[in-house]
XYZ file of C-alpha atoms in Angstrom:
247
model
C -46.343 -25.639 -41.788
C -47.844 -25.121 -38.511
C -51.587 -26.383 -37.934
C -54.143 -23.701 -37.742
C -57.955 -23.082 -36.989
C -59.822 -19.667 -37.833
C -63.035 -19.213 -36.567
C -65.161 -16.670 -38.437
C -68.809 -15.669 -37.053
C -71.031 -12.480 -37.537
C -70.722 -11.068 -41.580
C -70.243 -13.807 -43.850
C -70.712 -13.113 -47.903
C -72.824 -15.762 -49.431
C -71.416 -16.030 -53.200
C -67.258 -16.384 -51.005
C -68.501 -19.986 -49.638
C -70.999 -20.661 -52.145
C -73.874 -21.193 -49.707
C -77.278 -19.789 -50.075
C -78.320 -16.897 -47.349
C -81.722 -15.741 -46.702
C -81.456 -12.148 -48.366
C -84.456 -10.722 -45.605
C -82.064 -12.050 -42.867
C -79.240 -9.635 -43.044
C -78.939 -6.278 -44.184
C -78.454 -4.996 -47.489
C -75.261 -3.491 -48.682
C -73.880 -1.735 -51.763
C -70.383 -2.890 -52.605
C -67.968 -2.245 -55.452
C -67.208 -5.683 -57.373
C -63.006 -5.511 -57.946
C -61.573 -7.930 -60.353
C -58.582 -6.522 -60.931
C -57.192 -7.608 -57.735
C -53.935 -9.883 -57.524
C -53.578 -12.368 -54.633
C -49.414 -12.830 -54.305
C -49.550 -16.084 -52.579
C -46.431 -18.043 -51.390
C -44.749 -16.081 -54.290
C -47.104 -16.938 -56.883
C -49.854 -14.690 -58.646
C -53.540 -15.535 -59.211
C -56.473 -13.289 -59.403
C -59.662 -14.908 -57.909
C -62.329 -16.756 -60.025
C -65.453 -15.155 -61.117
C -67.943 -16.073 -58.858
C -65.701 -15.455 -55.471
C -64.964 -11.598 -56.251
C -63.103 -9.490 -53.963
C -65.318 -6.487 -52.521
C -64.674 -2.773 -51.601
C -66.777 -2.171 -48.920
C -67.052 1.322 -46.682
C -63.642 1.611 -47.184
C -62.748 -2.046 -47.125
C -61.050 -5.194 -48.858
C -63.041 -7.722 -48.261
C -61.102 -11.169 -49.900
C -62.941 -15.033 -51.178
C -62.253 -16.788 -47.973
C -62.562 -20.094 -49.452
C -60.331 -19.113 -52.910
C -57.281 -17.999 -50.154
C -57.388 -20.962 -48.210
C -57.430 -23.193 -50.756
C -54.498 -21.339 -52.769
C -52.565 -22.395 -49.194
C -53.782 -26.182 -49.329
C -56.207 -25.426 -46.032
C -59.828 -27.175 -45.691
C -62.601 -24.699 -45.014
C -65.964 -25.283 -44.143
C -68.942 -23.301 -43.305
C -71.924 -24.622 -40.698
C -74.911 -22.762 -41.552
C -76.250 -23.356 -38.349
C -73.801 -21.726 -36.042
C -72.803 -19.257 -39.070
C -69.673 -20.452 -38.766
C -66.412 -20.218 -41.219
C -63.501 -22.990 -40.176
C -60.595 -22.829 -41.865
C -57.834 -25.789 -41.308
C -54.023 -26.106 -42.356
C -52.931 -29.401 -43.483
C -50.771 -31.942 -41.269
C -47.052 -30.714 -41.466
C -45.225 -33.205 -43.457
C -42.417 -35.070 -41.683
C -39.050 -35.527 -43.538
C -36.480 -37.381 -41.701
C -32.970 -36.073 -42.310
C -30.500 -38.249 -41.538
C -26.947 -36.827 -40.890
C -24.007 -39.188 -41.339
C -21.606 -37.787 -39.165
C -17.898 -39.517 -39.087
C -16.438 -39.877 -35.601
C -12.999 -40.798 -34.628
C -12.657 -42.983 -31.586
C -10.572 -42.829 -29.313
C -8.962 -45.184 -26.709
C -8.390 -44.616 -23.343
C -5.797 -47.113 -21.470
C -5.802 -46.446 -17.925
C -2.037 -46.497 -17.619
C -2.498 -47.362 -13.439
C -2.744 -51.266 -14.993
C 0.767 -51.316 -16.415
C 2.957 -48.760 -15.174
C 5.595 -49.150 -18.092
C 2.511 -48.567 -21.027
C 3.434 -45.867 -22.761
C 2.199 -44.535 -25.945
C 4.757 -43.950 -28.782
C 3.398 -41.697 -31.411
C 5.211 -41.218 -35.082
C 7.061 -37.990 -35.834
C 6.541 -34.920 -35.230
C 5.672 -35.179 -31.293
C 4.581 -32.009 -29.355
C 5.383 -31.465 -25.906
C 2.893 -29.228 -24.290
C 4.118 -27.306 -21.022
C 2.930 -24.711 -19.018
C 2.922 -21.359 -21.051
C 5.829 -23.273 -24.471
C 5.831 -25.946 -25.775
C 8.590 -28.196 -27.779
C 8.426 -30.200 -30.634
C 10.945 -33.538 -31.755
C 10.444 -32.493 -35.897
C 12.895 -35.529 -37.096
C 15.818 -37.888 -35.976
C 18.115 -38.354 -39.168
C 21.862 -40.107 -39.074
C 24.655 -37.630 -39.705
C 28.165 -37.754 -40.077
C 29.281 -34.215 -41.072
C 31.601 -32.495 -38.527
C 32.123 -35.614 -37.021
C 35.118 -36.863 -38.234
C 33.854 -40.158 -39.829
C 32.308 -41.231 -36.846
C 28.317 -41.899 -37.155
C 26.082 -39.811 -34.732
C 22.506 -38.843 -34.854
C 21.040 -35.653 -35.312
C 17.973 -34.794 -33.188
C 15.762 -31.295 -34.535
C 13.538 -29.359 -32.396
C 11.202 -26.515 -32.462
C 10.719 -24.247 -29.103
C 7.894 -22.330 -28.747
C 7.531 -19.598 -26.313
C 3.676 -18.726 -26.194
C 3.602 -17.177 -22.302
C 6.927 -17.577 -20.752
C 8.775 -14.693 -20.088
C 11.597 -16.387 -21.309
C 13.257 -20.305 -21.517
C 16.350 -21.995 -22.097
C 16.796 -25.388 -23.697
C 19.841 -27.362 -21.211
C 21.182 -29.681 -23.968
C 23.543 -30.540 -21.817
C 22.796 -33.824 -19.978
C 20.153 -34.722 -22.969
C 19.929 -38.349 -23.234
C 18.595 -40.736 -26.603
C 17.195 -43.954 -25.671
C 16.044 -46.319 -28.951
C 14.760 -49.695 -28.376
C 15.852 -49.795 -24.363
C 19.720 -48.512 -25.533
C 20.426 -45.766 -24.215
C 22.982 -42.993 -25.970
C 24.093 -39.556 -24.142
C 25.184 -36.512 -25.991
C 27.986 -36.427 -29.158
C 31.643 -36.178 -27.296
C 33.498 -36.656 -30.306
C 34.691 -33.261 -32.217
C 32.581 -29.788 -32.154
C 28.896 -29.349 -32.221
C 27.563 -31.176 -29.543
C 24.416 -29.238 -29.981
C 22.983 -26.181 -31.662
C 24.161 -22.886 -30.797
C 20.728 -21.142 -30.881
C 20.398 -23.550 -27.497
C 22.763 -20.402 -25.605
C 20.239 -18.341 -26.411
C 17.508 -17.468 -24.281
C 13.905 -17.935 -25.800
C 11.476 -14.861 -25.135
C 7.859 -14.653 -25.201
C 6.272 -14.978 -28.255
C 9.407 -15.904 -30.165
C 10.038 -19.651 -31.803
C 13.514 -21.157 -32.300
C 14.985 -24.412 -33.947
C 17.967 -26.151 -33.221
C 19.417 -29.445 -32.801
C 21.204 -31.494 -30.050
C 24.239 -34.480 -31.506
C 24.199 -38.117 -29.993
C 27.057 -40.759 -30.487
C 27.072 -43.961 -32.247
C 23.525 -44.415 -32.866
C 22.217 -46.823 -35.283
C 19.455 -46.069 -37.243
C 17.663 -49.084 -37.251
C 14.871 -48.554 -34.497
C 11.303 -48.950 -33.778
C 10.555 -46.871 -31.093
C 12.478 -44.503 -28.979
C 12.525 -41.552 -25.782
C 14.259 -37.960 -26.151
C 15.098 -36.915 -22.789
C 16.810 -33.105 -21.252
C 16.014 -30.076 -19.442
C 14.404 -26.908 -20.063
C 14.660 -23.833 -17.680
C 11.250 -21.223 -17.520
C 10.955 -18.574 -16.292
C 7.529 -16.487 -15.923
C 9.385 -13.564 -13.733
C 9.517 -14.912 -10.569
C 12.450 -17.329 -10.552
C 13.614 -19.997 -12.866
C 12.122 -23.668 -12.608
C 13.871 -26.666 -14.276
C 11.373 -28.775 -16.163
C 12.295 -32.051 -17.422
C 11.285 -32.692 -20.907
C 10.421 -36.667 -22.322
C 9.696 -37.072 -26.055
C 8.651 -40.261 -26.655
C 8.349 -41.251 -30.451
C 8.500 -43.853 -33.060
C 9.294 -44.821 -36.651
């Protein structure tokens, strides 16, 4: 509640503050006594006691200063001296709120001290480019279509968001877990998806996967590396994409 100070000087009722007034010192009035009045203060009803009465005067309302200001927990005081009415709001009360807020931190490695630090994260890893972006979903063993011999199966989402359009280049695509390095499947069909000879328009998504040979699946951490080609309408530009992931 804000703090407040009314002032009142000039016509002041005698029976509203309960102080005696010389009656030869002011003029005499006729007034019309209401009791039937309701106060609706801070949504709660009260008429005002007997001997503060609200008056209908000339036309009028005239209200029991003292019976409103208490109803709103004010002080008010009259100096009989200065004919004065003050009329004071309480102190606002002060609640502290406190507001736990959780905050995740974050560290920042300034990668200029160690040149080889880089910063594996678990599956699925985004790649964010300029206008799509590509995401590694899993990396799964798989045998099927490949004769008995064990290769691994990479899966990716493309997303064209502002591109007019891009092709994945599967074609030089290289797997590297724990510093071994593994290039694309050359044994039997299905090197690599066939949604990758497709190109990928704006605003359209496509998923596909590209084969690697004799990978085992034992690994901590590992890179996805091959090339994508953009194009925003005024030429194609080769951009080479580095997924770097781990268990």
């Amino acid at each position: 509640m804000k703090k407040w100070k009314v002032a009142l000087t000039g016509f002041v009722l005698g029976a509203l503050l309960t102080t005696p007034v010389l009656a030869n010192a002011y003029k005499i009035v006729q007034a019309q006594l209401m009791h039937d009045v309701l106060f609706n203060i801070n949504g709660k009803a009260a008429g005002s006691p007997s001997n503060q009465p609200v008056l209908n005067y000339n036309g009028y309302i005239y209200v029991p200063v003292r019976f409103v200001s208490e109803s709103m927990d004010c002080d008010v005081n009259f100096d009989a001296i200065t004919k004065k009415v003050t009329i004071t709001s309480p102190e606002p009360e002060v609640v502290e709120k406190v507001v736990e807020k959780e905050i995740e931190k974050i560290v920042y490695v300034d990668k200029t001290d160690d040149p080889d630090y880089v910063v594996y994260s678990k599956l699925p890893v985004t790649v964010y480019k300029d206008g799509y972006e590509i995401t590694l979903r899993t990396v799964m063993m798989d045998d099927e279509d490949g004769g008995g011999v064990k290769r691994t199966r990479t899966y990716l989402t493309v997303e064209n968001t502002d591109v007019n359009k891009i092709t994945v280049m599967p074609y030089e695509a290289k797997l590297t877990l724990d510093g071994v390095e593994y290039d694309v499947s050359n044994t039997g069909g299905g090197r690599w998806d066939d949604a990758w000879t497709n190109a990928i328009f704006e605003e359209e998504e496509q998923e596909g996967y590209i084969l690697f040979n004799g990978v085992d699946y034992d690994y901590s951490k590992g890179t996805l590396e091959f090339q994508v080609s953009s194009n925003d309408g005024s030429g194609d530009v080769i951009d080479d994409i580095k997924i770097e992931f781990k268990r």
